[in-house]
PDB file of C-alpha atoms in Angstrom:
ATOM      1  CA  MET A1346      66.201  95.788  93.242  1.00 49.00           C
ATOM      2  CA  VAL A1347      65.669  92.007  91.898  1.00 47.00           C
ATOM      3  CA  GLN A1348      68.350  89.808  91.232  1.00 59.00           C
ATOM      4  CA  SER A1349      69.099  86.644  89.689  1.00 72.00           C
ATOM      5  CA  LYS A1350      70.334  83.306  91.347  1.00 77.00           C
ATOM      6  CA  ARG A1351      73.455  83.552  88.967  1.00 78.00           C
ATOM      7  CA  GLN A1352      74.041  87.506  90.449  1.00 79.00           C
ATOM      8  CA  ARG A1353      73.580  86.467  93.731  1.00 82.00           C
ATOM      9  CA  ASN A1354      76.167  84.207  94.052  1.00 80.00           C
ATOM     10  CA  LEU A1355      78.836  86.199  91.379  1.00 84.00           C
ATOM     11  CA  PHE A1356      78.544  88.839  94.329  1.00 82.00           C
ATOM     12  CA  LEU A1357      79.227  86.577  96.861  1.00 83.00           C
ATOM     13  CA  ALA A1358      81.607  84.927  94.656  1.00 85.00           C
ATOM     14  CA  PHE A1359      83.457  88.558  94.285  1.00 84.00           C
ATOM     15  CA  CYS A1360      83.193  89.336  98.209  1.00 84.00           C
ATOM     16  CA  LEU A1361      84.371  85.904  99.875  1.00 87.00           C
ATOM     17  CA  VAL A1362      87.106  84.968  97.484  1.00 89.00           C
ATOM     18  CA  PRO A1363      89.422  87.670  97.940  1.00 88.00           C
ATOM     19  CA  THR A1364      89.068  87.253 101.730  1.00 88.00           C
ATOM     20  CA  PHE A1365      90.006  83.223 101.580  1.00 89.00           C
ATOM     21  CA  ILE A1366      93.049  83.961  99.296  1.00 91.00           C
ATOM     22  CA  LEU A1367      94.114  86.403 101.361  1.00 91.00           C
ATOM     23  CA  PHE A1368      93.657  83.785 104.456  1.00 89.00           C
ATOM     24  CA  ALA A1369      95.195  80.944 103.000  1.00 90.00           C
ATOM     25  CA  VAL A1370      97.914  82.352 102.003  1.00 90.00           C
ATOM     26  CA  PHE A1371      98.829  84.359 105.401  1.00 87.00           C
ATOM     27  CA  THR A1372      96.899  81.559 107.560  1.00 86.00           C
ATOM     28  CA  LEU A1373      96.442  78.802 105.964  1.00 88.00           C
ATOM     29  CA  TYR A1374      99.773  78.525 103.935  1.00 90.00           C
ATOM     30  CA  PRO A1375     102.170  78.892 106.730  1.00 87.00           C
ATOM     31  CA  LEU A1376     100.369  76.584 109.287  1.00 87.00           C
ATOM     32  CA  PHE A1377     100.462  73.470 106.878  1.00 90.00           C
ATOM     33  CA  ASN A1378     104.088  74.824 106.249  1.00 89.00           C
ATOM     34  CA  GLY A1379     105.461  75.309 109.711  1.00 88.00           C
ATOM     35  CA  LEU A1380     103.774  71.351 110.319  1.00 91.00           C
ATOM     36  CA  TYR A1381     105.800  69.908 107.480  1.00 91.00           C
ATOM     37  CA  TYR A1382     108.759  71.134 108.294  1.00 90.00           C
ATOM     38  CA  SER A1383     108.293  70.075 111.667  1.00 91.00           C
ATOM     39  CA  PHE A1384     108.890  66.451 110.245  1.00 93.00           C
ATOM     40  CA  PHE A1385     112.735  67.593 108.962  1.00 91.00           C
ATOM     41  CA  LYS A1386     115.579  68.524 109.855  1.00 90.00           C
ATOM     42  CA  TRP A1387     116.857  72.124 108.312  1.00 87.00           C
ATOM     43  CA  SER A1388     118.589  74.570 109.190  1.00 84.00           C
ATOM     44  CA  GLY A1389     116.404  77.460 107.305  1.00 78.00           C
ATOM     45  CA  ALA A1390     118.764  78.409 104.494  1.00 76.00           C
ATOM     46  CA  SER A1391     119.797  75.681 103.124  1.00 77.00           C
ATOM     47  CA  SER A1392     118.010  73.809 100.069  1.00 77.00           C
ATOM     48  CA  LEU A1393     118.511  70.819 102.030  1.00 82.00           C
ATOM     49  CA  ALA A1394     116.465  69.353 104.411  1.00 83.00           C
ATOM     50  CA  GLU A1395     116.782  66.212 105.890  1.00 88.00           C
ATOM     51  CA  PHE A1396     113.392  63.748 106.881  1.00 89.00           C
ATOM     52  CA  VAL A1397     113.752  63.007 109.989  1.00 90.00           C
ATOM     53  CA  GLY A1398     110.311  61.891 111.109  1.00 89.00           C
ATOM     54  CA  PHE A1399     109.208  62.562 114.838  1.00 92.00           C
ATOM     55  CA  GLU A1400     112.458  63.081 116.008  1.00 93.00           C
ATOM     56  CA  ASN A1401     111.925  66.375 116.405  1.00 93.00           C
ATOM     57  CA  TYR A1402     108.627  65.949 118.534  1.00 94.00           C
ATOM     58  CA  ARG A1403     110.972  63.700 121.118  1.00 94.00           C
ATOM     59  CA  ARG A1404     113.370  66.312 121.125  1.00 93.00           C
ATOM     60  CA  LEU A1405     110.672  68.784 122.458  1.00 92.00           C
ATOM     61  CA  PHE A1406     109.424  66.005 125.168  1.00 92.00           C
ATOM     62  CA  SER A1407     113.131  65.632 126.377  1.00 93.00           C
ATOM     63  CA  ASP A1408     113.999  69.362 125.779  1.00 91.00           C
ATOM     64  CA  GLU A1409     114.357  70.810 130.034  1.00 92.00           C
ATOM     65  CA  ILE A1410     113.827  74.525 128.593  1.00 93.00           C
ATOM     66  CA  ILE A1411     110.629  73.784 127.016  1.00 94.00           C
ATOM     67  CA  PRO A1412     108.315  73.636 130.545  1.00 94.00           C
ATOM     68  CA  SER A1413     109.948  76.321 131.946  1.00 95.00           C
ATOM     69  CA  THR A1414     108.841  78.551 128.599  1.00 95.00           C
ATOM     70  CA  ILE A1415     105.664  77.273 129.116  1.00 95.00           C
ATOM     71  CA  TRP A1416     105.002  78.051 132.260  1.00 95.00           C
ATOM     72  CA  HIS A1417     106.661  81.512 131.643  1.00 95.00           C
ATOM     73  CA  ASP A1418     103.773  81.976 128.847  1.00 95.00           C
ATOM     74  CA  TYR A1419     100.966  81.511 131.422  1.00 96.00           C
ATOM     75  CA  PHE A1420     102.174  83.266 134.014  1.00 96.00           C
ATOM     76  CA  LEU A1421     102.340  86.052 132.168  1.00 95.00           C
ATOM     77  CA  VAL A1422      98.852  84.575 130.657  1.00 95.00           C
ATOM     78  CA  ILE A1423      97.531  85.005 134.502  1.00 95.00           C
ATOM     79  CA  THR A1424      99.286  87.608 135.648  1.00 96.00           C
ATOM     80  CA  LYS A1425      98.098  89.736 132.570  1.00 95.00           C
ATOM     81  CA  VAL A1426      93.919  88.451 132.433  1.00 95.00           C
ATOM     82  CA  ILE A1427      94.044  89.419 136.185  1.00 95.00           C
ATOM     83  CA  GLY A1428      95.615  92.669 136.212  1.00 95.00           C
ATOM     84  CA  ILE A1429      94.889  94.240 132.952  1.00 95.00           C
ATOM     85  CA  MET A1430      90.659  92.759 133.467  1.00 94.00           C
ATOM     86  CA  ILE A1431      90.715  94.372 136.912  1.00 94.00           C
ATOM     87  CA  LEU A1432      92.331  98.287 136.280  1.00 94.00           C
ATOM     88  CA  SER A1433      90.520  98.742 132.772  1.00 93.00           C
ATOM     89  CA  THR A1434      87.715  96.919 134.828  1.00 93.00           C
ATOM     90  CA  PHE A1435      87.673 100.073 136.788  1.00 92.00           C
ATOM     91  CA  PHE A1436      89.049 102.567 134.935  1.00 91.00           C
ATOM     92  CA  ALA A1437      85.533 101.753 132.666  1.00 91.00           C
ATOM     93  CA  VAL A1438      83.000 102.024 135.473  1.00 89.00           C
ATOM     94  CA  ALA A1439      85.139 105.253 136.968  1.00 88.00           C
ATOM     95  CA  LEU A1440      84.631 106.918 133.694  1.00 88.00           C
ATOM     96  CA  THR A1441      81.376 106.082 132.415  1.00 87.00           C
ATOM     97  CA  GLN A1442      78.807 106.106 136.282  1.00 83.00           C
ATOM     98  CA  MET A1443      81.796 108.792 138.212  1.00 79.00           C
ATOM     99  CA  LYS A1444      80.690 111.762 135.905  1.00 75.00           C
ATOM    100  CA  ILE A1445      83.952 112.639 135.710  1.00 79.00           C
ATOM    101  CA  LYS A1446      84.605 115.913 133.074  1.00 79.00           C
ATOM    102  CA  GLU A1447      88.441 115.047 131.895  1.00 81.00           C
ATOM    103  CA  ALA A1448      86.858 111.535 131.265  1.00 80.00           C
ATOM    104  CA  PRO A1449      87.823 112.284 127.181  1.00 83.00           C
ATOM    105  CA  PHE A1450      91.046 112.810 128.169  1.00 85.00           C
ATOM    106  CA  TYR A1451      91.679 110.364 130.371  1.00 84.00           C
ATOM    107  CA  ARG A1452      90.386 107.921 127.186  1.00 85.00           C
ATOM    108  CA  ILE A1453      93.239 109.250 125.489  1.00 85.00           C
ATOM    109  CA  VAL A1454      96.018 108.808 127.972  1.00 85.00           C
ATOM    110  CA  PHE A1455      95.003 105.182 128.715  1.00 85.00           C
ATOM    111  CA  PHE A1456      94.555 104.018 124.998  1.00 86.00           C
ATOM    112  CA  PHE A1457      98.284 106.113 124.152  1.00 86.00           C
ATOM    113  CA  PRO A1458     100.559 103.196 124.612  1.00 87.00           C
ATOM    114  CA  ASN A1459      98.782 101.217 122.098  1.00 85.00           C
ATOM    115  CA  ILE A1460      99.428 102.953 119.583  1.00 85.00           C
ATOM    116  CA  MET A1461     102.415 102.810 120.389  1.00 87.00           C
ATOM    117  CA  SER A1462     104.668  99.838 118.925  1.00 87.00           C
ATOM    118  CA  VAL A1463     105.312  96.863 120.820  1.00 89.00           C
ATOM    119  CA  VAL A1464     109.456  97.827 120.822  1.00 90.00           C
ATOM    120  CA  VAL A1465     109.604 101.529 121.948  1.00 92.00           C
ATOM    121  CA  ILE A1466     107.379  99.721 124.852  1.00 92.00           C
ATOM    122  CA  GLY A1467     109.900  97.731 125.393  1.00 92.00           C
ATOM    123  CA  ILE A1468     112.734 100.184 125.502  1.00 92.00           C
ATOM    124  CA  LEU A1469     111.102 102.518 127.552  1.00 93.00           C
ATOM    125  CA  TRP A1470     110.748  99.753 130.096  1.00 94.00           C
ATOM    126  CA  MET A1471     113.998  99.105 130.298  1.00 93.00           C
ATOM    127  CA  PHE A1472     115.189 102.757 131.142  1.00 92.00           C
ATOM    128  CA  ILE A1473     112.872 102.761 133.491  1.00 93.00           C
ATOM    129  CA  TYR A1474     113.687  99.211 134.791  1.00 94.00           C
ATOM    130  CA  ASN A1475     117.805 100.758 134.599  1.00 91.00           C
ATOM    131  CA  PRO A1476     119.657  99.705 137.838  1.00 88.00           C
ATOM    132  CA  SER A1477     121.594 103.317 138.311  1.00 86.00           C
ATOM    133  CA  LEU A1478     119.544 105.493 136.604  1.00 85.00           C
ATOM    134  CA  GLY A1479     115.788 103.824 136.303  1.00 88.00           C
ATOM    135  CA  LEU A1480     112.833 105.410 137.280  1.00 90.00           C
ATOM    136  CA  VAL A1481     111.820 102.408 139.922  1.00 91.00           C
ATOM    137  CA  ASN A1482     114.609 102.555 142.034  1.00 91.00           C
ATOM    138  CA  SER A1483     115.239 106.254 141.860  1.00 91.00           C
ATOM    139  CA  GLY A1484     111.961 105.912 143.466  1.00 92.00           C
ATOM    140  CA  LEU A1485     112.592 103.387 146.161  1.00 91.00           C
ATOM    141  CA  GLU A1486     115.657 105.268 147.080  1.00 90.00           C
ATOM    142  CA  LEU A1487     113.211 107.892 147.225  1.00 89.00           C
ATOM    143  CA  ILE A1488     111.355 107.536 149.869  1.00 90.00           C
ATOM    144  CA  GLY A1489     113.912 105.054 151.595  1.00 87.00           C
ATOM    145  CA  LEU A1490     113.591 101.750 150.610  1.00 86.00           C
ATOM    146  CA  GLU A1491     117.298 100.895 149.078  1.00 87.00           C
ATOM    147  CA  SER A1492     116.649  97.359 150.350  1.00 87.00           C
ATOM    148  CA  TRP A1493     113.999  96.778 147.591  1.00 89.00           C
ATOM    149  CA  THR A1494     116.399  98.634 144.675  1.00 90.00           C
ATOM    150  CA  ARG A1495     118.144  95.632 142.689  1.00 90.00           C
ATOM    151  CA  PRO A1496     118.761  95.016 138.990  1.00 91.00           C
ATOM    152  CA  TRP A1497     115.403  94.183 137.594  1.00 91.00           C
ATOM    153  CA  LEU A1498     115.715  92.856 133.936  1.00 92.00           C
ATOM    154  CA  GLY A1499     119.260  91.342 135.531  1.00 90.00           C
ATOM    155  CA  SER A1500     117.572  88.675 138.624  1.00 89.00           C
ATOM    156  CA  GLU A1501     116.489  85.145 137.615  1.00 90.00           C
ATOM    157  CA  ASP A1502     113.642  85.222 140.507  1.00 91.00           C
ATOM    158  CA  TRP A1503     112.672  89.385 139.206  1.00 92.00           C
ATOM    159  CA  ALA A1504     113.355  89.569 135.433  1.00 94.00           C
ATOM    160  CA  LEU A1505     109.761  87.567 134.794  1.00 94.00           C
ATOM    161  CA  PRO A1506     107.534  89.455 136.586  1.00 94.00           C
ATOM    162  CA  SER A1507     109.352  92.826 135.734  1.00 94.00           C
ATOM    163  CA  LEU A1508     107.971  91.928 132.162  1.00 94.00           C
ATOM    164  CA  VAL A1509     104.284  91.881 133.345  1.00 94.00           C
ATOM    165  CA  LEU A1510     104.341  95.362 134.382  1.00 93.00           C
ATOM    166  CA  PRO A1511     104.719  96.935 130.741  1.00 93.00           C
ATOM    167  CA  SER A1512     102.491  94.066 129.517  1.00 92.00           C
ATOM    168  CA  VAL A1513      99.631  95.228 131.562  1.00 93.00           C
ATOM    169  CA  TRP A1514     100.301  98.888 131.337  1.00 92.00           C
ATOM    170  CA  ALA A1515     100.493  98.755 127.062  1.00 90.00           C
ATOM    171  CA  GLY A1516      96.965  97.017 127.097  1.00 90.00           C
ATOM    172  CA  ILE A1517      94.952  98.548 129.801  1.00 91.00           C
ATOM    173  CA  GLY A1518      93.348 101.002 127.466  1.00 89.00           C
ATOM    174  CA  LEU A1519      92.324  98.775 124.395  1.00 90.00           C
ATOM    175  CA  PHE A1520      89.737  96.892 126.506  1.00 92.00           C
ATOM    176  CA  MET A1521      89.225  99.607 129.088  1.00 92.00           C
ATOM    177  CA  LEU A1522      87.758 101.443 125.997  1.00 90.00           C
ATOM    178  CA  MET A1523      85.915  98.193 124.746  1.00 91.00           C
ATOM    179  CA  LEU A1524      83.810  97.633 128.609  1.00 92.00           C
ATOM    180  CA  MET A1525      83.548 100.960 128.395  1.00 90.00           C
ATOM    181  CA  GLY A1526      81.101 100.683 125.295  1.00 89.00           C
ATOM    182  CA  GLY A1527      79.536  97.437 126.996  1.00 89.00           C
ATOM    183  CA  ILE A1528      78.404  99.625 129.526  1.00 89.00           C
ATOM    184  CA  SER A1529      77.300 102.836 127.691  1.00 88.00           C
ATOM    185  CA  ASN A1530      74.917 100.482 125.681  1.00 87.00           C
ATOM    186  CA  ILE A1531      73.135 100.111 129.265  1.00 86.00           C
ATOM    187  CA  SER A1532      69.801 101.594 129.828  1.00 86.00           C
ATOM    188  CA  LYS A1533      70.333 104.161 132.843  1.00 86.00           C
ATOM    189  CA  SER A1534      66.648 102.760 134.530  1.00 87.00           C
ATOM    190  CA  TYR A1535      68.399  99.819 135.770  1.00 87.00           C
ATOM    191  CA  TYR A1536      70.297 101.630 137.577  1.00 86.00           C
ATOM    192  CA  GLU A1537      67.579 104.022 138.505  1.00 84.00           C
ATOM    193  CA  ALA A1538      65.436 100.467 139.341  1.00 88.00           C
ATOM    194  CA  ALA A1539      68.599  98.953 141.478  1.00 86.00           C
ATOM    195  CA  GLU A1540      68.487 102.123 143.618  1.00 86.00           C
ATOM    196  CA  ILE A1541      65.037 102.635 144.350  1.00 86.00           C
ATOM    197  CA  ASP A1542      64.796  98.867 145.356  1.00 83.00           C
ATOM    198  CA  GLY A1543      68.095  99.993 147.748  1.00 85.00           C
ATOM    199  CA  ALA A1544      70.630  98.704 145.824  1.00 84.00           C
ATOM    200  CA  THR A1545      74.852 100.296 146.447  1.00 85.00           C
ATOM    201  CA  GLU A1546      76.859 101.493 144.195  1.00 84.00           C
ATOM    202  CA  TRP A1547      78.976  98.128 145.084  1.00 87.00           C
ATOM    203  CA  GLN A1548      75.785  96.188 144.437  1.00 88.00           C
ATOM    204  CA  GLN A1549      74.342  98.058 141.129  1.00 87.00           C
ATOM    205  CA  PHE A1550      78.122  96.958 139.939  1.00 88.00           C
ATOM    206  CA  TRP A1551      78.088  93.085 140.614  1.00 89.00           C
ATOM    207  CA  LYS A1552      74.235  92.438 139.677  1.00 88.00           C
ATOM    208  CA  VAL A1553      73.903  95.282 137.069  1.00 88.00           C
ATOM    209  CA  THR A1554      77.037  96.367 135.135  1.00 89.00           C
ATOM    210  CA  LEU A1555      78.524  93.093 135.586  1.00 90.00           C
ATOM    211  CA  PRO A1556      76.402  90.725 134.174  1.00 89.00           C
ATOM    212  CA  LEU A1557      75.444  92.897 130.846  1.00 90.00           C
ATOM    213  CA  ILE A1558      79.195  93.181 130.021  1.00 91.00           C
ATOM    214  CA  TRP A1559      79.831  89.701 130.439  1.00 91.00           C
ATOM    215  CA  PRO A1560      80.336  89.421 126.663  1.00 90.00           C
ATOM    216  CA  GLN A1561      82.668  92.522 126.107  1.00 91.00           C
ATOM    217  CA  ILE A1562      84.739  90.457 129.257  1.00 93.00           C
ATOM    218  CA  LYS A1563      84.948  87.099 127.918  1.00 93.00           C
ATOM    219  CA  ILE A1564      86.172  88.436 124.170  1.00 93.00           C
ATOM    220  CA  SER A1565      88.960  90.530 126.072  1.00 93.00           C
ATOM    221  CA  ILE A1566      89.755  87.273 128.731  1.00 94.00           C
ATOM    222  CA  LEU A1567      90.233  85.489 125.429  1.00 94.00           C
ATOM    223  CA  TYR A1568      91.882  87.391 123.277  1.00 93.00           C
ATOM    224  CA  ILE A1569      94.610  88.470 125.395  1.00 95.00           C
ATOM    225  CA  ILE A1570      95.274  84.994 126.530  1.00 94.00           C
ATOM    226  CA  ILE A1571      95.497  84.650 122.659  1.00 93.00           C
ATOM    227  CA  THR A1572      97.766  87.920 121.633  1.00 92.00           C
ATOM    228  CA  THR A1573     100.031  86.941 125.019  1.00 93.00           C
ATOM    229  CA  LEU A1574     100.018  82.930 123.754  1.00 92.00           C
ATOM    230  CA  ASN A1575     100.920  83.971 120.254  1.00 89.00           C
ATOM    231  CA  GLY A1576     103.282  87.331 120.897  1.00 86.00           C
ATOM    232  CA  SER A1577     104.849  87.714 124.445  1.00 88.00           C
ATOM    233  CA  PHE A1578     107.875  87.222 122.497  1.00 88.00           C
ATOM    234  CA  ILE A1579     108.706  90.036 121.184  1.00 90.00           C
ATOM    235  CA  ILE A1580     109.081  92.086 124.554  1.00 92.00           C
ATOM    236  CA  VAL A1581     110.743  88.864 125.537  1.00 93.00           C
ATOM    237  CA  GLN A1582     112.849  89.290 122.907  1.00 91.00           C
ATOM    238  CA  VAL A1583     113.189  93.583 123.408  1.00 92.00           C
ATOM    239  CA  MET A1584     113.629  93.353 126.715  1.00 93.00           C
ATOM    240  CA  THR A1585     115.394  90.580 128.716  1.00 92.00           C
ATOM    241  CA  LYS A1586     116.307  87.900 125.409  1.00 90.00           C
ATOM    242  CA  GLY A1587     115.330  85.089 126.858  1.00 90.00           C
ATOM    243  CA  GLY A1588     117.546  85.912 129.939  1.00 87.00           C
ATOM    244  CA  PRO A1589     118.903  85.814 132.263  1.00 90.00           C
ATOM    245  CA  ASN A1590     119.653  81.916 132.413  1.00 90.00           C
ATOM    246  CA  ASN A1591     116.572  81.375 130.373  1.00 90.00           C
ATOM    247  CA  SER A1592     114.640  82.473 133.137  1.00 92.00           C
ATOM    248  CA  THR A1593     112.173  84.396 130.890  1.00 93.00           C
ATOM    249  CA  HIS A1594     112.299  82.975 127.901  1.00 93.00           C
ATOM    250  CA  VAL A1595     108.649  81.947 126.793  1.00 94.00           C
ATOM    251  CA  MET A1596     107.530  79.760 123.601  1.00 94.00           C
ATOM    252  CA  GLY A1597     108.147  82.001 121.175  1.00 92.00           C
ATOM    253  CA  SER A1598     111.541  83.403 122.215  1.00 92.00           C
ATOM    254  CA  TYR A1599     112.701  80.205 122.375  1.00 93.00           C
ATOM    255  CA  LEU A1600     111.803  79.289 119.101  1.00 93.00           C
ATOM    256  CA  TYR A1601     112.734  82.556 117.299  1.00 91.00           C
ATOM    257  CA  GLU A1602     116.587  81.637 119.341  1.00 92.00           C
ATOM    258  CA  GLN A1603     116.276  77.987 118.188  1.00 91.00           C
ATOM    259  CA  ALA A1604     115.167  78.902 114.075  1.00 89.00           C
ATOM    260  CA  PHE A1605     116.785  81.917 113.324  1.00 89.00           C
ATOM    261  CA  VAL A1606     119.901  81.932 116.091  1.00 88.00           C
ATOM    262  CA  LYS A1607     120.651  78.399 116.441  1.00 89.00           C
ATOM    263  CA  TYR A1608     119.141  77.624 112.932  1.00 89.00           C
ATOM    264  CA  ASN A1609     117.457  74.775 113.850  1.00 91.00           C
ATOM    265  CA  PHE A1610     114.385  75.647 111.577  1.00 90.00           C
ATOM    266  CA  GLY A1611     112.726  72.392 111.786  1.00 92.00           C
ATOM    267  CA  TYR A1612     112.680  71.932 115.438  1.00 93.00           C
ATOM    268  CA  GLY A1613     111.672  75.721 115.737  1.00 92.00           C
ATOM    269  CA  ALA A1614     108.410  74.841 113.665  1.00 93.00           C
ATOM    270  CA  THR A1615     107.803  72.150 116.131  1.00 94.00           C
ATOM    271  CA  ILE A1616     107.631  74.442 118.519  1.00 94.00           C
ATOM    272  CA  GLY A1617     105.448  76.605 116.648  1.00 93.00           C
ATOM    273  CA  VAL A1618     103.151  73.682 116.404  1.00 93.00           C
ATOM    274  CA  MET A1619     102.812  73.353 120.522  1.00 94.00           C
ATOM    275  CA  ILE A1620     102.269  76.542 120.677  1.00 94.00           C
ATOM    276  CA  LEU A1621      99.440  76.165 118.094  1.00 92.00           C
ATOM    277  CA  ILE A1622      98.051  73.382 120.465  1.00 94.00           C
ATOM    278  CA  LEU A1623      97.932  75.375 123.548  1.00 94.00           C
ATOM    279  CA  SER A1624      96.378  77.955 122.351  1.00 93.00           C
ATOM    280  CA  LEU A1625      93.528  76.333 120.855  1.00 93.00           C
ATOM    281  CA  VAL A1626      93.281  74.421 123.877  1.00 95.00           C
ATOM    282  CA  THR A1627      93.455  77.066 126.323  1.00 95.00           C
ATOM    283  CA  VAL A1628      90.909  79.165 124.235  1.00 93.00           C
ATOM    284  CA  LEU A1629      88.685  76.246 124.387  1.00 94.00           C
ATOM    285  CA  ILE A1630      88.480  75.589 128.240  1.00 94.00           C
ATOM    286  CA  MET A1631      88.124  79.314 129.025  1.00 92.00           C
ATOM    287  CA  GLN A1632      85.309  79.276 126.269  1.00 90.00           C
ATOM    288  CA  PHE A1633      83.839  76.500 128.206  1.00 90.00           C
ATOM    289  CA  LEU A1634      84.541  77.493 131.904  1.00 89.00           C
ATOM    290  CA  MET A1635      83.176  81.180 130.956  1.00 86.00           C
ATOM    291  CA  ARG A1636      79.940  80.180 129.276  1.00 81.00           C
ATOM    292  CA  ARG A1637      77.108  81.378 130.781  1.00 71.00           C
ATOM    293  CA  GLU A1638      74.051  82.473 129.566  1.00 61.00           C
ATOM    294  CA  LYS A1639      72.926  86.150 128.007  1.00 61.00           C
ATOM    295  CA  VAL A1640      71.716  88.304 130.811  1.00 58.00           C
ATOM    296  CA  GLU A1641      69.057  90.471 129.301  1.00 57.00           C
ATOM    297  CA  TYR A1642      66.630  92.615 131.921  1.00 52.00           C
TER     298      TYR A1642
END
């Protein structure tokens, strides 16, 4: 069908304008609105907002809790990237290369946590970590390791590491499926050629599988970083509410506390700006570190 230039432009506008409007309303407007209110002292409920300039930013740099929230966020980023990528890669390779008959069933089992609400996951793991009735302490007592039992979410030393396990458990399935898709697209002839050349299964993984699924691995790592820096506050809010003694506060949960509990909405907006900047800088650095030429055989 031959279309005039005007018809083509109208079609493009029909497709793009609604999307841009939604993007502007739900992304750009909150972004610039948050940046605007970071220069005000505002409770979030009052109609009066006092302009304070960079006072909120000076408070940000002098706040003793902020450095620990940043460290907690990046601790979760590092542990989640390592835990999720190792386990999801292992299961993806196992379910695609080892010819397991029950592979479709295991796909459903591993993906099941991804269809659950984060709130439900948090409540479930609160019961698992329960000091008296939880599976963790009960299991340790069963195998004679009573000295290892502890109030996991009530300990300043163990509360933050305890958040890693549910976060990793909830994320394995999605990234396993992404990697399985990449592995399934690799031609069997590559493995046959490698086997003829005498390569072991481990060498085939490092020299064939890993380079060819690197785009999926890169996307997965970046996605984990972004979702952790911007969304880890949900699991924190459900399981620990930043406690005990601020030992699990991440930037998002501290923002929530300041804006919606203590009604320091302007300062909360300032923390949001910090989260945005750190997220952008982290993603740019990781893209630089993970850059490599596309591998083709």
